[in-house]
Amino acid sequence: MSESTGGTRQRIQAVALELFTEQGYEKTSLREIAERLNVTKAALYYHFKSKDEIVSSFADDRLRRMDELIAWAAEQPATLATRRTLIGRYADSMFAGELPKVMRFFEQNQTLLKSLVVGQQMRDRMMRLAGELSRGDESPAAQLRAALTLFAVHSSWFAVRAPGVTDEERKKIALEVADELLARIGDGD
Amino acid sequence: MSESTGGTRQRIQAVALELFTEQGYEKTSLREIAERLNVTKAALYYHFKSKDEIVSSFADDRLRRMDELIAWAAEQPATLATRRTLIGRYADSMFAGELPKVMRFFEQNQTLLKSLVVGQQMRDRMMRLAGELSRGDESPAAQLRAALTLFAVHSSWFAVRAPGVTDEERKKIALEVADELLARIGDGD
DNA sequence: GTCTATAAAGGGATAGAC
DNA sequence: GTCTATCCCTTTATAGAC
């Protein structure tokens, strides 16, 4: 209860995430975030000790979930069934709650993957996830297919431009295409 | 001949493109670019009237090539053969000369696609290209496959992590995976 | 927990000498 | 074609009052 001081911290996170995603992290100033919330910059610094700590604050949760997913995958056999379940679980997390927003933020701010520590961690988790999806087939084509599978889930948000498509339908389409790609992994022998 | 004053303009373009891609457009200052070239900021402003004009200067050429490609595709029948030739030509341009560097720049600076005019133009061309790739099959799945096809060509640069892979091999792998995706477009009837 | 005020630095861009 | 010098603005971040 000692943390629920009106939820200002959460409001800062929400506004920052939105502006960082739409305009870019570098182009969004703390002044702009503060103005949207009708507070001052100094108030922001009470809740976060720097600009990039705001990013870490909402990315850490996402990192934890990815770690869980990767750990689970590492214990499974490298079969098509495992890969399908893995991408299915990943898609579930990408279409639930606030997590897709965080992933969209990183997609829009690719250069942060290099300059911020939390960005490097996110990059690392994505590569590990792709590694699990192609485990058992070390061919270059398999690596590409694994990466595209993840991108299929992400890009279903914007690549499917038809009007009136629900989230559930987007997920279904993404998994349909992903399954086709996964089916081609590991059949080289 | 009146423009060949030592190629300073080209050197500025090359350094800017590299730094913009590696660190991000917003994070790279004109001072930093000038220092790398051992000139002053004012010298940069003799060649380009603003920071974003540097971007336009190397993006315009890329835009022209994409326009040509889109115009060509629009005249062809919406068949699998056309789609395969189209993605093949696109891959050729992505693996030749300086063009891939420009595309990597835009990938790393996604937010510029919104804020810069030339970015909006590039975004528009990519969507048109995807449109040509899925023309004749307006299903959401076809749109997703078309987008993934383009991404397959782009991502072959970083998703294929095996050492010692040549550009030619990357292209071949990308087109192999792209062809599988394209084969699923337009067979809904 | 939020404020005012300010420090310290760096950004893009321009004027005018050479 | 490049320089020095400078303008004006915004940025992140901090100090200290309330």
Coordinates of C-alpha atoms (C1' of nucleotides) in Angstrom, one line a residue:
Chain A
M1 CA 0.0 0.0 0.0
S2 CA 2.9 2.3 0.6
E3 CA 3.4 2.6 -3.1
S4 CA -0.1 3.5 -4.1
T5 CA 0.3 7.3 -4.0
G6 CA -2.4 7.9 -6.6
G7 CA -0.7 5.9 -9.3
T8 CA 1.4 8.8 -10.6
R9 CA 4.3 6.5 -11.3
Q10 CA 2.1 4.3 -13.5
R11 CA 0.7 7.4 -15.3
I12 CA 4.2 8.5 -16.1
Q13 CA 5.1 5.1 -17.4
A14 CA 2.0 5.0 -19.6
V15 CA 2.4 8.5 -21.1
A16 CA 6.2 8.0 -21.6
L17 CA 5.6 4.6 -23.3
E18 CA 3.1 6.1 -25.7
L19 CA 5.2 9.2 -26.6
F20 CA 8.4 7.2 -26.9
T21 CA 6.7 4.8 -29.3
E22 CA 5.0 7.5 -31.4
Q23 CA 7.7 10.1 -31.7
G24 CA 10.8 8.2 -30.7
Y25 CA 12.7 8.1 -27.4
E26 CA 15.3 10.8 -28.3
K27 CA 12.7 13.2 -29.7
T28 CA 10.5 13.0 -26.7
S29 CA 11.6 15.3 -23.8
L30 CA 10.7 15.0 -20.2
R31 CA 9.2 18.4 -20.4
E32 CA 6.7 17.0 -22.9
I33 CA 5.8 14.1 -20.7
A34 CA 5.4 16.3 -17.7
E35 CA 3.1 18.7 -19.6
R36 CA 0.8 15.9 -20.6
L37 CA 0.4 15.0 -17.0
N38 CA 0.2 18.5 -15.7
V39 CA 3.1 18.2 -13.5
T40 CA 6.7 19.5 -13.6
K41 CA 9.9 17.8 -14.7
A42 CA 11.1 17.8 -11.1
A43 CA 8.1 15.6 -10.2
L44 CA 9.3 13.1 -12.8
Y45 CA 12.6 13.0 -11.2
Y46 CA 11.1 12.1 -7.9
H47 CA 9.7 8.9 -9.4
F48 CA 12.6 8.0 -11.8
K49 CA 16.2 9.0 -11.4
S50 CA 16.8 9.4 -15.1
K51 CA 15.1 9.2 -18.5
D52 CA 16.3 5.8 -19.4
E53 CA 15.2 4.4 -16.0
I54 CA 11.6 5.0 -17.2
V55 CA 12.4 2.6 -20.0
S56 CA 13.8 0.0 -17.7
S57 CA 10.8 0.3 -15.4
F58 CA 8.4 -1.0 -18.0
A59 CA 10.8 -3.3 -19.9
D60 CA 11.9 -5.3 -16.9
D61 CA 8.6 -7.0 -16.6
R62 CA 8.7 -7.9 -20.3
L63 CA 12.2 -9.3 -19.9
R64 CA 11.1 -11.6 -17.1
R65 CA 8.3 -13.1 -19.1
M66 CA 10.6 -13.8 -22.0
D67 CA 13.1 -15.4 -19.7
E68 CA 10.4 -17.7 -18.5
L69 CA 9.4 -18.6 -22.0
I70 CA 13.0 -19.3 -23.1
A71 CA 13.7 -21.4 -20.0
W72 CA 10.6 -23.5 -20.7
A73 CA 11.6 -24.0 -24.3
A74 CA 15.1 -25.0 -23.4
E75 CA 13.7 -28.0 -21.5
Q76 CA 11.6 -29.3 -24.3
P77 CA 12.6 -31.6 -27.2
A78 CA 13.5 -29.8 -30.4
T79 CA 10.4 -30.8 -32.3
L80 CA 7.9 -29.1 -34.4
A81 CA 5.3 -29.5 -31.7
T82 CA 7.5 -27.6 -29.3
R83 CA 8.1 -24.9 -31.8
R84 CA 4.4 -24.5 -32.4
T85 CA 3.6 -24.3 -28.7
L86 CA 6.4 -21.8 -28.2
I87 CA 5.3 -19.4 -30.9
G88 CA 1.7 -19.8 -29.7
R89 CA 2.7 -18.8 -26.2
Y90 CA 4.7 -16.0 -27.5
A91 CA 1.7 -14.8 -29.5
D92 CA -0.5 -15.0 -26.4
S93 CA 1.8 -12.7 -24.5
M94 CA 2.0 -10.3 -27.5
F95 CA -1.7 -10.0 -27.6
A96 CA -2.3 -9.6 -23.9
G97 CA -2.2 -6.6 -21.6
E98 CA 0.5 -4.0 -21.9
L99 CA 3.2 -6.2 -23.3
P100 CA 2.6 -5.5 -27.0
K101 CA 3.0 -1.8 -26.3
V102 CA 6.5 -2.4 -24.9
M103 CA 7.5 -4.5 -27.9
R104 CA 6.2 -1.9 -30.3
F105 CA 8.3 0.7 -28.4
F106 CA 11.4 -1.4 -29.0
E107 CA 10.6 -1.9 -32.7
Q108 CA 10.2 1.8 -33.1
N109 CA 13.4 2.6 -31.2
Q110 CA 15.8 0.1 -32.7
T111 CA 18.9 2.2 -31.9
L112 CA 18.1 1.9 -28.2
L113 CA 18.9 -1.8 -28.5
K114 CA 22.5 -0.7 -28.8
S115 CA 22.8 2.3 -26.5
L116 CA 20.6 1.2 -23.5
V117 CA 21.5 -1.7 -21.3
V118 CA 17.9 -2.8 -21.2
G119 CA 17.8 -2.6 -24.9
Q120 CA 20.8 -5.0 -25.2
Q121 CA 19.0 -7.3 -22.9
M122 CA 15.9 -7.3 -25.0
R123 CA 17.9 -7.9 -28.2
D124 CA 19.5 -10.8 -26.5
R125 CA 16.2 -12.3 -25.5
M126 CA 14.8 -12.0 -29.0
M127 CA 17.9 -13.8 -30.4
R128 CA 17.6 -16.5 -27.8
L129 CA 14.0 -17.0 -28.6
A130 CA 14.8 -17.3 -32.3
G131 CA 17.5 -19.7 -31.4
E132 CA 15.1 -21.9 -29.5
L133 CA 12.7 -21.8 -32.5
S134 CA 15.4 -23.1 -34.9
R135 CA 17.2 -25.4 -32.4
G136 CA 18.0 -28.7 -34.0
D137 CA 18.4 -27.2 -37.5
E138 CA 21.4 -25.0 -37.7
S139 CA 21.1 -24.2 -41.3
P140 CA 21.0 -20.5 -42.3
A141 CA 17.5 -20.9 -43.8
A142 CA 16.2 -22.2 -40.5
Q143 CA 17.6 -19.2 -38.7
L144 CA 15.9 -16.9 -41.2
R145 CA 12.6 -18.8 -40.8
A146 CA 12.7 -18.6 -37.0
A147 CA 13.3 -14.8 -37.2
L148 CA 10.5 -14.4 -39.6
T149 CA 8.2 -16.4 -37.4
L150 CA 8.7 -13.9 -34.6
F151 CA 8.3 -11.0 -37.0
A152 CA 5.0 -12.5 -38.3
V153 CA 3.5 -12.2 -34.8
H154 CA 4.8 -8.6 -34.5
S155 CA 3.9 -7.4 -37.9
S156 CA 0.4 -8.7 -37.9
W157 CA -0.4 -5.5 -36.0
F158 CA 0.4 -3.3 -38.9
A159 CA 0.9 -5.5 -42.0
V160 CA -2.7 -6.6 -42.0
R161 CA -4.5 -3.5 -43.2
A162 CA -8.0 -4.9 -43.7
P163 CA -10.5 -2.9 -41.7
G164 CA -12.5 -4.5 -38.9
V165 CA -10.0 -7.2 -38.1
T166 CA -10.0 -8.2 -34.5
D167 CA -7.0 -9.0 -32.4
E168 CA -8.0 -12.6 -32.2
E169 CA -8.1 -12.8 -36.0
R170 CA -4.7 -11.1 -36.3
K171 CA -3.3 -13.7 -33.9
K172 CA -4.8 -16.5 -35.8
I173 CA -3.5 -15.3 -39.1
A174 CA 0.0 -14.7 -37.7
L175 CA 0.1 -18.2 -36.2
E176 CA -1.2 -19.7 -39.5
V177 CA 1.7 -18.1 -41.4
A178 CA 4.1 -18.9 -38.6
D179 CA 3.2 -22.5 -38.6
E180 CA 4.0 -22.8 -42.3
L181 CA 7.5 -21.4 -41.7
L182 CA 8.1 -23.6 -38.7
A183 CA 7.1 -26.7 -40.7
R184 CA 10.1 -26.1 -42.9
I185 CA 12.5 -26.1 -40.0
G186 CA 14.3 -29.3 -39.1
D187 CA 13.3 -31.4 -42.0
G188 CA 16.7 -31.2 -43.6
D189 CA 17.5 -34.8 -42.6
Chain B
M1 CA 32.7 19.1 -63.3
S2 CA 31.7 22.1 -61.3
E3 CA 30.5 19.9 -58.5
S4 CA 33.6 17.7 -58.1
T5 CA 35.3 19.8 -55.4
G6 CA 37.0 16.9 -53.9
G7 CA 33.8 14.9 -53.1
T8 CA 33.3 16.5 -49.8
R9 CA 29.5 16.3 -50.3
Q10 CA 29.8 12.6 -50.8
R11 CA 32.0 12.2 -47.8
I12 CA 29.5 14.0 -45.6
Q13 CA 26.7 11.7 -46.9
A14 CA 28.7 8.6 -46.3
V15 CA 29.7 9.5 -42.7
A16 CA 26.2 10.8 -41.9
L17 CA 24.6 7.6 -43.2
E18 CA 26.9 5.5 -41.1
L19 CA 26.5 7.4 -37.9
F20 CA 22.7 7.8 -38.3
T21 CA 22.4 4.1 -38.8
E22 CA 24.6 3.1 -35.9
Q23 CA 23.6 5.6 -33.3
G24 CA 20.3 6.9 -34.6
Y25 CA 19.4 10.1 -36.4
E26 CA 18.5 12.1 -33.3
K27 CA 21.4 11.0 -31.3
T28 CA 23.9 12.0 -34.0
S29 CA 24.9 15.7 -34.0
L30 CA 26.2 17.7 -36.8
R31 CA 29.2 18.5 -34.6
E32 CA 30.0 14.8 -34.5
I33 CA 29.8 14.4 -38.3
A34 CA 31.9 17.4 -38.8
E35 CA 34.6 16.2 -36.4
R36 CA 34.9 12.9 -38.2
L37 CA 35.6 14.7 -41.4
N38 CA 37.9 17.3 -39.8
V39 CA 35.7 20.2 -40.9
T40 CA 33.4 22.5 -39.0
K41 CA 29.7 22.5 -38.7
A42 CA 29.5 25.6 -41.0
A43 CA 31.1 23.6 -43.8
L44 CA 28.3 21.1 -43.6
Y45 CA 25.8 23.9 -44.0
Y46 CA 27.4 24.9 -47.2
H47 CA 26.6 21.5 -48.7
F48 CA 23.2 20.9 -47.0
K49 CA 20.8 23.5 -45.8
S50 CA 19.6 21.4 -42.9
K51 CA 20.1 18.1 -41.1
D52 CA 17.2 16.4 -42.6
E53 CA 18.3 17.5 -46.1
I54 CA 21.2 15.2 -45.7
V55 CA 18.8 12.3 -45.3
S56 CA 16.8 13.3 -48.4
S57 CA 20.0 13.5 -50.4
F58 CA 20.7 9.9 -50.1
A59 CA 17.1 8.7 -49.9
D60 CA 15.9 10.3 -53.1
D61 CA 17.9 7.9 -55.3
R62 CA 16.5 4.9 -53.4
L63 CA 12.9 6.3 -53.8
R64 CA 13.4 6.6 -57.6
R65 CA 14.5 3.0 -57.9
M66 CA 11.5 1.8 -55.9
D67 CA 9.2 3.9 -58.0
E68 CA 10.5 2.2 -61.1
L69 CA 10.1 -1.2 -59.6
I70 CA 6.5 -0.5 -58.5
A71 CA 5.6 0.9 -61.9
W72 CA 7.0 -2.1 -63.6
A73 CA 5.0 -4.5 -61.3
A74 CA 1.8 -2.6 -61.9
E75 CA 1.9 -3.4 -65.6
Q76 CA 2.4 -7.1 -65.1
P77 CA -0.3 -9.8 -64.5
A78 CA -0.9 -10.7 -60.9
T79 CA 0.7 -14.1 -61.1
L80 CA 3.2 -16.1 -59.0
A81 CA 5.8 -15.6 -61.8
T82 CA 5.4 -11.8 -61.5
R83 CA 5.7 -11.9 -57.8
R84 CA 8.8 -14.0 -57.9
T85 CA 10.5 -11.7 -60.5
L86 CA 9.5 -8.7 -58.4
I87 CA 11.0 -9.9 -55.2
G88 CA 14.0 -11.1 -57.1
R89 CA 14.6 -7.6 -58.6
Y90 CA 14.0 -6.1 -55.2
A91 CA 16.6 -8.4 -53.7
D92 CA 19.1 -7.5 -56.4
S93 CA 18.8 -3.8 -55.6
M94 CA 19.1 -4.6 -51.9
F95 CA 22.3 -6.4 -52.3
A96 CA 23.9 -3.9 -54.7
G97 CA 25.9 -0.7 -54.1
E98 CA 24.9 1.7 -51.4
L99 CA 21.2 1.0 -51.4
P100 CA 21.2 -1.6 -48.6
K101 CA 22.8 0.9 -46.3
V102 CA 20.0 3.4 -47.0
M103 CA 17.4 0.7 -46.2
R104 CA 19.2 -0.2 -43.0
F105 CA 19.2 3.4 -42.0
F106 CA 15.4 3.6 -42.3
E107 CA 15.0 0.3 -40.4
Q108 CA 17.0 1.6 -37.5
N109 CA 15.2 5.0 -37.6
Q110 CA 11.6 3.9 -37.8
T111 CA 10.3 7.0 -36.1
L112 CA 11.7 9.2 -38.9
L113 CA 9.1 7.4 -41.2
K114 CA 6.6 9.6 -39.4
S115 CA 8.3 12.9 -38.8
L116 CA 10.3 13.3 -42.0
V117 CA 8.7 13.8 -45.4
V118 CA 11.2 11.6 -47.1
G119 CA 10.4 9.0 -44.4
Q120 CA 6.7 9.1 -45.2
Q121 CA 7.6 8.6 -48.9
M122 CA 9.7 5.6 -48.1
R123 CA 7.0 4.1 -45.9
D124 CA 4.5 4.7 -48.8
R125 CA 6.7 2.9 -51.3
M126 CA 7.2 -0.1 -49.0
M127 CA 3.5 -0.4 -48.6
R128 CA 2.9 -0.2 -52.3
L129 CA 5.5 -2.8 -53.0
A130 CA 3.8 -5.1 -50.5
G131 CA 0.6 -4.3 -52.2
E132 CA 1.9 -5.4 -55.6
L133 CA 3.2 -8.6 -54.1
S134 CA -0.2 -9.5 -52.8
R135 CA -2.3 -8.1 -55.6
G136 CA -5.0 -10.5 -56.7
D137 CA -5.4 -11.9 -53.2
E138 CA -6.8 -9.4 -50.8
S139 CA -6.9 -11.8 -47.8
P140 CA -5.2 -10.6 -44.6
A141 CA -3.0 -13.7 -44.7
A142 CA -1.8 -12.7 -48.2
Q143 CA -0.9 -9.2 -46.9
L144 CA 1.0 -10.6 -44.1
R145 CA 2.9 -13.0 -46.4
A146 CA 3.8 -10.1 -48.7
A147 CA 5.2 -8.0 -45.9
L148 CA 7.2 -11.0 -44.6
T149 CA 8.6 -11.5 -48.0
L150 CA 10.1 -8.1 -48.0
F151 CA 11.3 -8.5 -44.5
A152 CA 13.0 -11.8 -45.4
V153 CA 15.2 -9.9 -47.9
H154 CA 16.0 -7.3 -45.3
S155 CA 16.5 -9.5 -42.3
S156 CA 18.8 -11.9 -44.1
W157 CA 21.5 -9.4 -43.3
F158 CA 21.3 -9.9 -39.6
A159 CA 19.1 -13.0 -39.0
V160 CA 21.5 -15.3 -40.7
R161 CA 24.2 -15.5 -38.1
A162 CA 26.3 -18.3 -39.5
P163 CA 29.9 -17.1 -40.0
G164 CA 31.4 -16.9 -43.5
V165 CA 28.2 -16.6 -45.4
T166 CA 28.6 -14.4 -48.5
D167 CA 26.1 -11.9 -49.7
E168 CA 25.2 -14.1 -52.6
E169 CA 24.3 -16.9 -50.3
R170 CA 22.3 -14.6 -48.1
K171 CA 20.3 -13.5 -51.1
K172 CA 19.7 -17.0 -52.2
I173 CA 18.4 -18.1 -48.8
A174 CA 16.2 -15.0 -48.6
L175 CA 14.7 -15.7 -52.0
E176 CA 14.2 -19.4 -51.1
V177 CA 12.2 -18.5 -48.1
A178 CA 10.4 -15.7 -49.9
D179 CA 9.3 -18.0 -52.7
E180 CA 7.7 -20.3 -50.2
L181 CA 5.7 -17.4 -48.8
L182 CA 4.8 -16.1 -52.3
A183 CA 3.6 -19.6 -53.4
R184 CA 0.8 -19.4 -50.8
I185 CA -0.5 -16.1 -52.1
G186 CA -3.4 -16.2 -54.5
D187 CA -4.3 -19.8 -54.3
G188 CA -7.4 -19.2 -52.3
D189 CA -9.6 -19.8 -55.2
Chain C
dG1 C1' 5.0 14.5 -3.5
dT2 C1' 5.3 18.5 -6.1
dC3 C1' 6.9 23.0 -6.8
dT4 C1' 10.3 27.1 -8.6
dA5 C1' 14.6 28.2 -10.2
dT6 C1' 18.7 27.3 -12.2
dA7 C1' 22.8 25.0 -13.5
dA8 C1' 25.5 23.0 -17.2
dA9 C1' 25.7 21.3 -21.5
dG10 C1' 24.6 20.6 -26.2
dG11 C1' 21.7 21.1 -30.1
dG12 C1' 20.6 23.4 -35.0
dA13 C1' 21.5 27.2 -37.6
dT14 C1' 23.5 31.8 -39.4
dA15 C1' 26.8 35.9 -40.3
dG16 C1' 30.6 37.3 -42.2
dA17 C1' 35.8 37.0 -42.7
dC18 C1' 39.1 34.7 -45.6
Chain D
dG1 C1' 34.6 26.0 -49.8
dT2 C1' 35.9 26.3 -45.2
dC3 C1' 36.7 29.0 -41.2
dT4 C1' 35.6 31.5 -36.4
dA5 C1' 32.2 33.2 -33.6
dT6 C1' 27.9 33.5 -32.0
dC7 C1' 22.7 33.3 -31.4
dC8 C1' 18.9 31.2 -29.6
dC9 C1' 16.8 27.4 -28.0
dT10 C1' 16.1 23.0 -25.7
dT11 C1' 17.8 19.4 -23.2
dT12 C1' 18.8 16.5 -18.8
dA13 C1' 19.4 17.0 -14.2
dT14 C1' 19.8 19.1 -9.4
dA15 C1' 18.9 22.2 -5.2
dG16 C1' 16.1 23.6 -2.0
dA17 C1' 11.4 25.7 -0.6
dC18 C1' 6.7 24.2 0.6

